[in-house]
Coordinates of C-alpha atoms and ligand atoms in Angstrom, one line a residue:
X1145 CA 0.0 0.0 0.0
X1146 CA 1.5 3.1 -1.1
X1147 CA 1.6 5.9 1.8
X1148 CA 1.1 9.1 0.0
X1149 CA 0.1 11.0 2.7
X1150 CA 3.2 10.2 4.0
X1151 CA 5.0 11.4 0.9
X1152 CA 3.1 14.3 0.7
X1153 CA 4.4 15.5 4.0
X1154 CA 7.9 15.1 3.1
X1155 CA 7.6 16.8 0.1
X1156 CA 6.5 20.1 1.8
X1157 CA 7.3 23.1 -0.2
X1158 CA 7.4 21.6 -3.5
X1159 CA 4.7 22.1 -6.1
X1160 CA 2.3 19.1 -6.1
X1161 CA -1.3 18.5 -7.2
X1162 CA -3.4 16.1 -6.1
X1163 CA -6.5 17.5 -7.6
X1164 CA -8.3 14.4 -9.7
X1165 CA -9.1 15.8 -12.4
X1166 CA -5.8 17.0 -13.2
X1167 CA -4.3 14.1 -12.0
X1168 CA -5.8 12.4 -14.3
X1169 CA -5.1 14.9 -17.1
X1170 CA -1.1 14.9 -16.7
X1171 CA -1.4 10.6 -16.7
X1172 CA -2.1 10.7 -19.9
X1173 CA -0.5 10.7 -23.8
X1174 CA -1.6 10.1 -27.0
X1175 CA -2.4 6.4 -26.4
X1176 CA -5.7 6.5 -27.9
X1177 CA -4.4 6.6 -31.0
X1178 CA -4.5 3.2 -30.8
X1179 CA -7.7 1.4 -29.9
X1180 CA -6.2 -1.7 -28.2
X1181 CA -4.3 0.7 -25.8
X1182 CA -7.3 3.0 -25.5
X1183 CA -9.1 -0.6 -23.9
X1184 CA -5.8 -1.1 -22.2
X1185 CA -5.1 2.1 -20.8
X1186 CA -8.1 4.5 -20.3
X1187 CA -8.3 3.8 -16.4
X1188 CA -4.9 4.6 -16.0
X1189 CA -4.1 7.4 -13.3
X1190 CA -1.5 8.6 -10.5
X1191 CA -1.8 9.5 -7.5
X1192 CA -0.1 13.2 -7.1
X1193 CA 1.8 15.1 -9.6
X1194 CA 5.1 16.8 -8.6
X1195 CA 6.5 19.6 -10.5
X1196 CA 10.1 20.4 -9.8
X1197 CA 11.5 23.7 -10.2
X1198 CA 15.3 22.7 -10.3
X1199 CA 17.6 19.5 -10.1
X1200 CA 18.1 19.7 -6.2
X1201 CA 14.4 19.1 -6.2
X1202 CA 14.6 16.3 -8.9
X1203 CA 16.5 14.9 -6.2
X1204 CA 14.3 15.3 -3.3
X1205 CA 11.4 13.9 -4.9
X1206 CA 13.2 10.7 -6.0
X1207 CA 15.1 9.9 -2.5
X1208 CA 11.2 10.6 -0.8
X1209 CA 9.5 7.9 -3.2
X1210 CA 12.6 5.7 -3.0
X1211 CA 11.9 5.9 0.9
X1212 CA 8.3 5.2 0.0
X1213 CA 8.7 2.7 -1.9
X1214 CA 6.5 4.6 -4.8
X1215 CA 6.8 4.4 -8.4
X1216 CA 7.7 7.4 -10.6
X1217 CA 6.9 7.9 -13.9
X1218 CA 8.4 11.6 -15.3
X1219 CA 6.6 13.4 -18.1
X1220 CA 7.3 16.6 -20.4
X1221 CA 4.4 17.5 -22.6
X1222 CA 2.7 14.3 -22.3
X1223 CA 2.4 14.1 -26.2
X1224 CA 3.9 10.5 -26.5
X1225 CA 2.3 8.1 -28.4
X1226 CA 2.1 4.8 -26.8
X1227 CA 1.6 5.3 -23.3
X1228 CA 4.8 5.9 -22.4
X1229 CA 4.8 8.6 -20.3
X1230 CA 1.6 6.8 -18.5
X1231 CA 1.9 5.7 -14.6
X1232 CA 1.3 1.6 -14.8
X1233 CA 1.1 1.5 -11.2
X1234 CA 0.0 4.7 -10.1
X1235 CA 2.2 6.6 -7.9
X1236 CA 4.3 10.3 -8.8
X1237 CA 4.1 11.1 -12.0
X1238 CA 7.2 13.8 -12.0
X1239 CA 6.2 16.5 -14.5
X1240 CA 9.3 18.4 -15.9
X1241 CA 7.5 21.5 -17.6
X1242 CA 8.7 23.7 -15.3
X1243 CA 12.4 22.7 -15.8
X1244 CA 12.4 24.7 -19.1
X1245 CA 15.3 27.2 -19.0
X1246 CA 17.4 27.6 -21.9
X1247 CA 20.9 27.8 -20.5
X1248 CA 24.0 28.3 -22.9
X1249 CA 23.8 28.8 -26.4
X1250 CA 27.3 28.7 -28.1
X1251 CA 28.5 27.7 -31.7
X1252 CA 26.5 24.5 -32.6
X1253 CA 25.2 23.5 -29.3
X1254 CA 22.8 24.3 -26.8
X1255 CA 22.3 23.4 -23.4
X1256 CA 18.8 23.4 -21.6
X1257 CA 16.4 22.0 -19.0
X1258 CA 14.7 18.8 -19.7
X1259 CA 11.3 20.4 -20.0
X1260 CA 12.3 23.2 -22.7
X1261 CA 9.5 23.0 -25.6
X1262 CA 11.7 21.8 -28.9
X1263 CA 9.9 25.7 -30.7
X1264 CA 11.1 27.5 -27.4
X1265 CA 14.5 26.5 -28.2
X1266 CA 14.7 27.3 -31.5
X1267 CA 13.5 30.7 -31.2
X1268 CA 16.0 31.5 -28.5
X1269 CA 18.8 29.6 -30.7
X1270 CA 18.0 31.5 -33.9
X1271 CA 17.7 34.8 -32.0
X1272 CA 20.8 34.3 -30.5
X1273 CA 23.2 33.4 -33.6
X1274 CA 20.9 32.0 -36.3
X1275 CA 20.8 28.5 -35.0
X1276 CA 19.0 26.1 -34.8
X1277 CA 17.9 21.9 -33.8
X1278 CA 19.1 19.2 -36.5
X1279 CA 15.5 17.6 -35.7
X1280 CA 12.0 17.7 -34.5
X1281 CA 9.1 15.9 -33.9
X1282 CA 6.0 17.6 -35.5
X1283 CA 5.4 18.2 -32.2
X1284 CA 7.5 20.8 -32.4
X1285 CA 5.2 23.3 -30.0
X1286 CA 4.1 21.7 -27.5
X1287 CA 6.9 18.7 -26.7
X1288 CA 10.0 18.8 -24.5
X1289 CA 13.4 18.1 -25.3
X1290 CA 13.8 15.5 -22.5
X1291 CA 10.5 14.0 -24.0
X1292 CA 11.9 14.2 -27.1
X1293 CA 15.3 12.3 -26.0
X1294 CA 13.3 9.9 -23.5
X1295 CA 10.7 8.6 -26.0
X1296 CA 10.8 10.2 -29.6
X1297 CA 12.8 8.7 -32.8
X1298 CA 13.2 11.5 -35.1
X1299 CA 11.4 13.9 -37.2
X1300 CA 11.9 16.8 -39.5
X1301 CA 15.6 16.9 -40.2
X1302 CA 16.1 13.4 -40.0
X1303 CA 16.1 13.7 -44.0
X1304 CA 19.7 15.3 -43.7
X1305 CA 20.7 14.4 -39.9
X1306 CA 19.7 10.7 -39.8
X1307 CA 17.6 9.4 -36.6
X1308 CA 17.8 11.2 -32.6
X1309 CA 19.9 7.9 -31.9
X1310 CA 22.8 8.5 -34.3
X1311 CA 25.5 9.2 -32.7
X1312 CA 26.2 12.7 -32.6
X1313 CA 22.6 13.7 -32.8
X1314 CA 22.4 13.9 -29.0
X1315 CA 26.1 15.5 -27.4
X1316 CA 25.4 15.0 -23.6
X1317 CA 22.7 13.9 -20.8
X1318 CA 22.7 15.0 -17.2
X1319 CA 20.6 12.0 -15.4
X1320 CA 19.4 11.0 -11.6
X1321 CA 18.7 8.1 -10.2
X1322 CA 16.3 6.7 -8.3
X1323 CA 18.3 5.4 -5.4
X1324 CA 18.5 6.2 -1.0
X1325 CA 20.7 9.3 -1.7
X1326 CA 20.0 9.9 -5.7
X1327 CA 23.9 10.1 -8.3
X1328 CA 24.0 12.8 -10.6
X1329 CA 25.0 11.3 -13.7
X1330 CA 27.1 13.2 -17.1
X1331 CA 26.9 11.0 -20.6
X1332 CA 28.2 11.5 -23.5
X1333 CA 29.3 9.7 -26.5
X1334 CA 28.2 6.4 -26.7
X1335 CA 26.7 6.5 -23.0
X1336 CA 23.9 8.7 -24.0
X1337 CA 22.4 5.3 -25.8
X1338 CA 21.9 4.3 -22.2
X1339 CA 18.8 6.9 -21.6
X1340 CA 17.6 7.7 -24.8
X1341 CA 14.3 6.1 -26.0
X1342 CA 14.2 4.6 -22.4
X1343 CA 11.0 5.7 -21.4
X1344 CA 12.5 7.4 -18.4
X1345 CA 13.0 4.0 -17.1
X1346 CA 16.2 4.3 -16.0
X1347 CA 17.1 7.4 -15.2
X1348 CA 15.6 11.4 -14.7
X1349 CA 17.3 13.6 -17.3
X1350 CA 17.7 16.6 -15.7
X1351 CA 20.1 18.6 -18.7
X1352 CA 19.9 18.4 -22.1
X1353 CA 22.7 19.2 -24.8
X1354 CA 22.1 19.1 -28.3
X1355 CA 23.8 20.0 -31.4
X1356 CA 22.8 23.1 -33.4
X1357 CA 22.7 23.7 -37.0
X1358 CA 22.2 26.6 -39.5
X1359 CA 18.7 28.1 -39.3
X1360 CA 16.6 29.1 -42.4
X1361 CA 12.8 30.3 -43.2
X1362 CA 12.2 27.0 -44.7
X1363 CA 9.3 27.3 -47.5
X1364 CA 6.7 24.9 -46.8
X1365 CA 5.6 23.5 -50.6
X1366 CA 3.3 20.9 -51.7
X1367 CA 3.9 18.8 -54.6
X1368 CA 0.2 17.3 -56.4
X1369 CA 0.4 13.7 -58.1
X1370 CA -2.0 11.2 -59.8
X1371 CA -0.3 8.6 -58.9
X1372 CA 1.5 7.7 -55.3
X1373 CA 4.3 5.7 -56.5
X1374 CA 5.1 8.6 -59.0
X1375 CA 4.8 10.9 -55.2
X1376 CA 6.8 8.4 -53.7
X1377 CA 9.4 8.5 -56.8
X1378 CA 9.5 12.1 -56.9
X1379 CA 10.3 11.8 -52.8
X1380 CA 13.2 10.1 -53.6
X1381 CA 14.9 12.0 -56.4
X1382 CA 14.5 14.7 -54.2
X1383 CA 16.1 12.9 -51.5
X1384 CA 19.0 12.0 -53.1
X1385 CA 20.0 15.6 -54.6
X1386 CA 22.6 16.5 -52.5
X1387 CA 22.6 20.3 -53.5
X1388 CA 19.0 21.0 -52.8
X1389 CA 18.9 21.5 -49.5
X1390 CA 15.5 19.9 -47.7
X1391 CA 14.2 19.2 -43.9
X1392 CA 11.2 17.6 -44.8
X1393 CA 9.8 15.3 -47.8
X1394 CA 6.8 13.5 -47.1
X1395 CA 4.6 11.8 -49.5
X1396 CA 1.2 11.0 -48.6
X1397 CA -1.5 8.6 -50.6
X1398 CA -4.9 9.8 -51.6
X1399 CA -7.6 10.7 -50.5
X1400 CA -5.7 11.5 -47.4
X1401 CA -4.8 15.0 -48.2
X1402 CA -8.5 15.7 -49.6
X1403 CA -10.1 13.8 -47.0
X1404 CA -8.5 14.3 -43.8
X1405 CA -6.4 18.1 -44.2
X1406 CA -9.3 20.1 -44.0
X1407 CA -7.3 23.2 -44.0
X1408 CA -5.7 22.6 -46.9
X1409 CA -8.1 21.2 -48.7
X1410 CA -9.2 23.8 -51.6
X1411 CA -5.5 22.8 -52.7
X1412 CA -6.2 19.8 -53.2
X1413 CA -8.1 16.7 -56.0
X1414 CA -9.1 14.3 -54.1
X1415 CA -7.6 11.9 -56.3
X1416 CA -4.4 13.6 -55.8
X1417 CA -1.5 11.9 -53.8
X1418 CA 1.2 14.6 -52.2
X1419 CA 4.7 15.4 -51.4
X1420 CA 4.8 17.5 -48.4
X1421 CA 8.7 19.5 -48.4
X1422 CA 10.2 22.2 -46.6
X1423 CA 12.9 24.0 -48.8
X1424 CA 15.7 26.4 -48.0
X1425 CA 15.0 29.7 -49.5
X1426 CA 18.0 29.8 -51.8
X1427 CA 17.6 26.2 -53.3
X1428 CA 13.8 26.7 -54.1
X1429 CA 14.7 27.6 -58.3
X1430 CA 16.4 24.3 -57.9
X1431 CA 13.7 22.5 -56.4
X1432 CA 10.8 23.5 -59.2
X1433 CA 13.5 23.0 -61.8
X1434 CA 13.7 18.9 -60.3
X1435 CA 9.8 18.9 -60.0
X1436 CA 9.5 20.4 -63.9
X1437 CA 11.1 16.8 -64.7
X1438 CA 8.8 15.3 -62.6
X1439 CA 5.2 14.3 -63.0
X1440 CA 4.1 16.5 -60.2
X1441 CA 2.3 19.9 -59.9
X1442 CA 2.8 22.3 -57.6
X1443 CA -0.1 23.0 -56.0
X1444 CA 1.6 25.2 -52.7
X1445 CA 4.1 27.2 -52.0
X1446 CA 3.6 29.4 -48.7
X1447 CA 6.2 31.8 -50.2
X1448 CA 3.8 33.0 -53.0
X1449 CA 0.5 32.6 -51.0
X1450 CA -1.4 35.9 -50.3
X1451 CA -2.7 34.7 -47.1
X1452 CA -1.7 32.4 -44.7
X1453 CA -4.1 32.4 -41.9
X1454 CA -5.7 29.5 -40.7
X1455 CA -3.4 26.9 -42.1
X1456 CA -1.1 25.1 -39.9
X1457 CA 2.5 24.7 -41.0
X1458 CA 3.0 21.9 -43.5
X1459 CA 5.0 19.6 -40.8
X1460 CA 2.0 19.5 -39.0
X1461 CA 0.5 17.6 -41.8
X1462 CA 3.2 15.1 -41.4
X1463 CA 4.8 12.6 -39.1
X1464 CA 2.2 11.5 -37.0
X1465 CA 0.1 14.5 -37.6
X1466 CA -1.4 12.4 -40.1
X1467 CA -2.9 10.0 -38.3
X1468 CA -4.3 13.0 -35.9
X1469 CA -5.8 14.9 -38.8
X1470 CA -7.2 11.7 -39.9
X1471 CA -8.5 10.5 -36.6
X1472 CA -10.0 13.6 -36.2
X1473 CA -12.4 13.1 -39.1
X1474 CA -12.9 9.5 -39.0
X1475 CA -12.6 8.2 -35.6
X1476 CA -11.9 4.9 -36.9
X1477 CA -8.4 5.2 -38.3
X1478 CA -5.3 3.9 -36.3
X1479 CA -2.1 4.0 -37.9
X1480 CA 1.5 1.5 -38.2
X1481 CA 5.1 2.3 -38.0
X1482 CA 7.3 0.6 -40.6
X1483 CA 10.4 0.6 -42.7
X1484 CA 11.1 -0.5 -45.9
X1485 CA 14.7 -2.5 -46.3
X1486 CA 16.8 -0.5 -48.6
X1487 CA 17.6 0.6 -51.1
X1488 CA 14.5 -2.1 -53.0
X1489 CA 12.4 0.6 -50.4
X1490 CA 10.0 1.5 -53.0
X1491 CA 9.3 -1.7 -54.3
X1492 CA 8.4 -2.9 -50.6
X1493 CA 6.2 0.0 -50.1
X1494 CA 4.3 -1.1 -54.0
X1495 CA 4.0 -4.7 -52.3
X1496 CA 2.2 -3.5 -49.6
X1497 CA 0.1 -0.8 -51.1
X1498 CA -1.4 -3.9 -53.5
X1499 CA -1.6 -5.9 -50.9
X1500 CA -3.8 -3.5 -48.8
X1501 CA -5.6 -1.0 -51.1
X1502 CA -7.4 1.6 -49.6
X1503 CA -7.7 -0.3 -45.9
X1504 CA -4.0 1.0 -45.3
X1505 CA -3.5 4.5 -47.2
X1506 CA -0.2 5.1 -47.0
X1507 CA 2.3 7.8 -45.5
X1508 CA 5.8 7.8 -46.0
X1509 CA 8.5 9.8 -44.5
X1510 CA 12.2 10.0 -46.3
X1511 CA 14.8 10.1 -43.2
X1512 CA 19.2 9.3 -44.1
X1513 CA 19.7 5.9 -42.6
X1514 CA 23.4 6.2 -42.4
X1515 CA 24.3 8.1 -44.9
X1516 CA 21.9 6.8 -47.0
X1517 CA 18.8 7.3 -47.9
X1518 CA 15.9 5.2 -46.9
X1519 CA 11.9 5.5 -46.2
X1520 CA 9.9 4.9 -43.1
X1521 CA 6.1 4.8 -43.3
X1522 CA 3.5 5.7 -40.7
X1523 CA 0.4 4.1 -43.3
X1524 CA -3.4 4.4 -41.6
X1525 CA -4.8 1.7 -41.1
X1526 CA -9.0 1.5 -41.6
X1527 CA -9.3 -0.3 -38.1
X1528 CA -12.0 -3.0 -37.8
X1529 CA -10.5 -5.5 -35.5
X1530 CA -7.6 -6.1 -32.9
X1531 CA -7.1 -9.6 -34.5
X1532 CA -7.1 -7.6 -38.2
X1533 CA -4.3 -5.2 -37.3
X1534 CA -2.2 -8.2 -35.8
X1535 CA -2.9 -9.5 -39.1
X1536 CA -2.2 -6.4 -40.9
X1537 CA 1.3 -6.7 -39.2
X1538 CA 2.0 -9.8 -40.0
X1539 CA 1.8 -9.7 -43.3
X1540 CA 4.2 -6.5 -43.2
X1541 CA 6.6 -8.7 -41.5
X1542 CA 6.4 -11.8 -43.8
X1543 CA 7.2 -9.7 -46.6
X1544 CA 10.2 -8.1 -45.5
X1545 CA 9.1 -4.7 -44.1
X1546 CA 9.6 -3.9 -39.8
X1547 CA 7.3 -3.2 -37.7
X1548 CA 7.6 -0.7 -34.4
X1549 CA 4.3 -1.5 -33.0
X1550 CA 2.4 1.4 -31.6
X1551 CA -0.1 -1.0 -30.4
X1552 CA 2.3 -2.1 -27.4
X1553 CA 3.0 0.1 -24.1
X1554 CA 6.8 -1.7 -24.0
X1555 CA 9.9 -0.6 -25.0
X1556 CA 10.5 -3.7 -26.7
X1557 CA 7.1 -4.4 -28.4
X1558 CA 7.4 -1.2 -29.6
X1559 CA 10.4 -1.8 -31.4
X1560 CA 13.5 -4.1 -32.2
X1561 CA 11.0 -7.5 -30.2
X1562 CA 14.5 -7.8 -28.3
X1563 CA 16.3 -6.9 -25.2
X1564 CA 18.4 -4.1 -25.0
X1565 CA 21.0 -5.4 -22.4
X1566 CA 22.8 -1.8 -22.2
X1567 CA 19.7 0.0 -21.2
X1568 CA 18.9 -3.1 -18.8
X1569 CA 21.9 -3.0 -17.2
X1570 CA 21.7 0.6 -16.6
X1571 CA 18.3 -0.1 -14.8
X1572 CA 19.9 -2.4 -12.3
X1573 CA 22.6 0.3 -11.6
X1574 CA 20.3 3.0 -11.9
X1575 CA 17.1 1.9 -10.2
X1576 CA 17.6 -1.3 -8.3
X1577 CA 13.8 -1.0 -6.7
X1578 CA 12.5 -1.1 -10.4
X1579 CA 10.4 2.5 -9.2
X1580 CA 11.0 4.4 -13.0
X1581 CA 7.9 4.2 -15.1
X1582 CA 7.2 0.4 -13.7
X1583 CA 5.8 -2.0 -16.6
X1584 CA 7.5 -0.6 -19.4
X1585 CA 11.1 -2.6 -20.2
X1586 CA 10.0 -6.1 -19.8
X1587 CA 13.5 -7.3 -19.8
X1588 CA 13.3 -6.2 -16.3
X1589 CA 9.9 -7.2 -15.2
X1590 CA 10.0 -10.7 -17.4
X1591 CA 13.4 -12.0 -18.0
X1592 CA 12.3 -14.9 -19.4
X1593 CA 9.6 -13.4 -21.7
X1594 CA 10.0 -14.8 -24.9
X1595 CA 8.9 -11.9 -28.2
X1596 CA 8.3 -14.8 -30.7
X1597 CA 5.4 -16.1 -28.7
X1598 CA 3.3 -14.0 -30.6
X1599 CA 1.4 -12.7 -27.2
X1600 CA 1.4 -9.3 -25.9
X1601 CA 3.1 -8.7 -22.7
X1602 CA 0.8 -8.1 -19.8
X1603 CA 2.3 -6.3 -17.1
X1604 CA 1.4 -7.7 -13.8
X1605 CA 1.0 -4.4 -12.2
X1606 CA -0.8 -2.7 -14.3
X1607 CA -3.5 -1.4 -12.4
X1608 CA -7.1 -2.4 -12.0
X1609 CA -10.1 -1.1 -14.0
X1610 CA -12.4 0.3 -11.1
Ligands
LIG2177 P1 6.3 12.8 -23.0 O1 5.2 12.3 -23.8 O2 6.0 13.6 -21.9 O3 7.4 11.7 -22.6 C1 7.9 10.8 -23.5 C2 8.7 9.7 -22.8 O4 9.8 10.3 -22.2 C3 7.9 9.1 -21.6 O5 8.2 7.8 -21.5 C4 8.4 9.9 -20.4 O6 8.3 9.1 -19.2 C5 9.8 10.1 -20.8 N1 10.4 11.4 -20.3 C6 9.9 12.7 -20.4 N2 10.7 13.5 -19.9 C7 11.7 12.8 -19.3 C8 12.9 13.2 -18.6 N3 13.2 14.5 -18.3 N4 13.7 12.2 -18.2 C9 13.5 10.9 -18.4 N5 12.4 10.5 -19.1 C10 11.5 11.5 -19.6 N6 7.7 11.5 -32.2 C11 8.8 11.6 -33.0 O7 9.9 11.1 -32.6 N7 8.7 12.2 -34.2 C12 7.6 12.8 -34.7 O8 7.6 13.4 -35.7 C13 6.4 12.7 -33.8 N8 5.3 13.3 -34.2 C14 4.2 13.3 -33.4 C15 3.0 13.8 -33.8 C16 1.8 13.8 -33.0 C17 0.6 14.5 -33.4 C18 1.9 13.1 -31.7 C19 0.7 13.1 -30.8 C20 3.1 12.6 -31.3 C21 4.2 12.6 -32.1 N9 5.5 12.1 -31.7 C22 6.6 12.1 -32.6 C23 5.6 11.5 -30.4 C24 6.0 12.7 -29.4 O9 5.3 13.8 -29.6 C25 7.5 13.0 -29.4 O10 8.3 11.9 -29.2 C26 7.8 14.1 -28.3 O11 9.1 14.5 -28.5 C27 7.6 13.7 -26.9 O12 7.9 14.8 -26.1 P2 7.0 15.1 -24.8 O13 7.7 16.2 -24.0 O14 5.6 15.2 -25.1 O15 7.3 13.7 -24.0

């Protein structure tokens, strides 16, 4: 029985909230973007909400639940996908929001609190010395950078920078552990693969460094086509132009664009598949010289619109802004996260799109996979049953193309189906009572769990529907 009265008491001074209702609120993420979490999930709630103001307190609040014996589960924005930033078990959930300072800014890097907002940054970065982030989610103005470190992959950028995890996309983690008398750890190098995409489960990052690169007033532009695969070709000739310079090149199937980006809809056929880019000002001439030898149409370019108000920047039509415009209309649609093998990626993604038709539109998003250039996807999917995605999947898989399953609250479900013994071993150094975000590495709760069984993994604490 967790005391939290107790806890409460010894965390006197500190800004806690106990009130349900927002309690509840700051449990949650995104996790109803899938409907087998949204079964799985939607009673999930802690018990208080702590909001540190500065590492000291980090500290204090993990050597009081250590002493309590209660689980913590840290949070930025809360704008995760698969319930990751959700509390299993209950308990703290430690909301970093308020740790948002932007601290040094210097010649390609910037140093900051764990709760900055990733837009925050930038506009401190570029105001600064015309800087700016390699990469970000398209949750660019609401998520944190510890968020984004903790549980995000990559994002606009990764078309030139690669994914968050490649080595020099992150330069150095400050981290706490959850432990009597709490360590202040410093990473770098390799060691920041220790923490990142952990879930928080092994370790409170309490610093953030990352690496800075030129800033530009990218032009958002929209490329019409009447056929996908020629989208998707056009996606990749554009990818692999070294001189135009690009952050973002998404194609996207019909009748998505039509159906589900209201906004931008009068721009739109709904027969007509899209490319979604953000070009640098000077290589624009360049860019509607490569799609003149294409079979597209532009059919937007912010640069020469009259009016922009009322539509949302173009990366907020991509990633998985998609699958929440779509959702939005149709509460029906889920979504998948795949890859493609390279460099055949475009014959993988023609496999699956006449395997699937319509019941999984697809969404692809053009990222470097070292040094080259390869596609992920994040395809809808027109949900009808559990047992029909997990079919859906399957097939992916027996064809060749991977799966990260946003289906799954676990680390590992959600991506390589293995255990990642660095980030395990971490744990046991870092948080021997197994109190960080409890029921999301199963190599810790289930060493013997085997991924090929085909199950999902049920965590034994997850709590009780009332
Ligand atoms: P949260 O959701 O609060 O937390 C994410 C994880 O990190 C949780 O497990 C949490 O426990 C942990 N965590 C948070 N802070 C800390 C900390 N200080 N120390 C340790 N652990 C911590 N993701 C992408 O990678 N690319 C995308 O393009 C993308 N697009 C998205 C679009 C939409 C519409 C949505 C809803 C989600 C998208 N995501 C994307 C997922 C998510 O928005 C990003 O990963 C985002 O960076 C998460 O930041 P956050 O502050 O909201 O993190």
């Amino acid at each position: 029985m967790m005391d939290i009265s107790a806890l409460k008491r010894d965390l006197d001074g500190l800004k806690i909230d106990d009130h349900l209702a927002i309690v509840q609120q700051k449990s949650r993420d995104f996790y109803w973007y899938s409907p087998v979490l949204k079964q799985q999930l939607d009673h999930v709630t802690g018990d208080l909400i702590v909001a540190p103001k500065t590492e000291d307190e980090v500290i204090r609040v993990l050597a009081a639940c250590h002493r309590h014996g209660i689980p913590v589960t840290p949070r930025g924005s809360g704008t995760g996908n698969y319930g990751q930033a959700m509390p299993l078990s209950g308990g703290v959930v430690l909301n970093l929001a308020e740790m948002n300072a932007v601290r040094t800014i210097a010649p390609g890097r910037v140093v900051t609190g764990p709760g900055a907002v990733l837009a925050d940054i930038d506009r401190a970065t570029r105001a600064h010395s015309g800087q700016e982030l390699r990469m970000s989610p398209s949750t660019y103005n609401t998520a944190s950078i510890g968020g984004f470190v903790a549980g995000g992959s990559g994002g606009i950028g990764s078309i030139r920078w690669g994914g968050l995890r490649d080595l020099g996309n992150v330069i150095r983690l400050r981290t706490v552990t959850m432990e009597a008398e709490p360590r202040i750890m410093d990473l770098s190098g390799e060691e920041v693969l220790k923490v990142m995409h952990a879930y928080g489960t092994n370790g409170i990052i309490t610093e953030v460094e990352m690496p800075l690169t030129a800033s530009y007033d990218w032009i958002d532009v929209i490329v019409g086509f009447d056929e996908f695969m020629d989208a998707a070709g056009f996606g990749n000739d554009l990818a692999i132009q070294d001189g135009i310079l690009v952050k973002l090149i998404t194609p996207i199937a019909a009748p998505i664009p039509y159906d589900y980006f209201k906004r931008h809809q009068k721009y739109f056929r709904r027969e007509q598949s899209i490319v979604v880019c953000m070009i640098a000002p000077h290589a624009m001439d360049a860019f509607v010289a490569l799609t003149a030898r294409s079979k597209g149409e532009i059919v937007f370019r912010a640069d020469k619109e009259a009016d922009l108000r009322g539509l949302p920047p173009a990366y907020e039509l991509t990633w998985n802004h998609t699958t929440l415009r779509a959702i939005r209309v149709d509460p029906d649609i889920t979504y998948l996260q795949t890859r493609y093998p390279s460099p055949d990626h475009l014959a993988y993604v023609k496999a699956m799109i006449d395997r699937f038709g319509d019941e999984v539109p697809v969404h692809l998003e053009f990222i470097r996979f070292d040094g080259a250039i390869g596609v992920a996807g994040l395809p809808l999917v027109r949900f009808t049953t559990a047992e029909r995605l997990d079919e859906i999947i399957r097939i992916h898989e027996d064809n060749g193309c991977w799966v990260f399953n946003p289906h799954r609250y676990t680390l590992e479900e959600g991506g390589m189906k293995q255990t990642d013994e660095v980030q395990l071993a971490f744990k046991r150094e870092t948080d021997p009572q197994g109190l960080l975000n409890p029921g999301k590495m199963i190599a810790w709760e289930n060493p013997e769990y085997d991924y090929r069984s085909g199950k999902s993994f049920l965590f034994k604490g997850l709590q009780k529907a009332e």
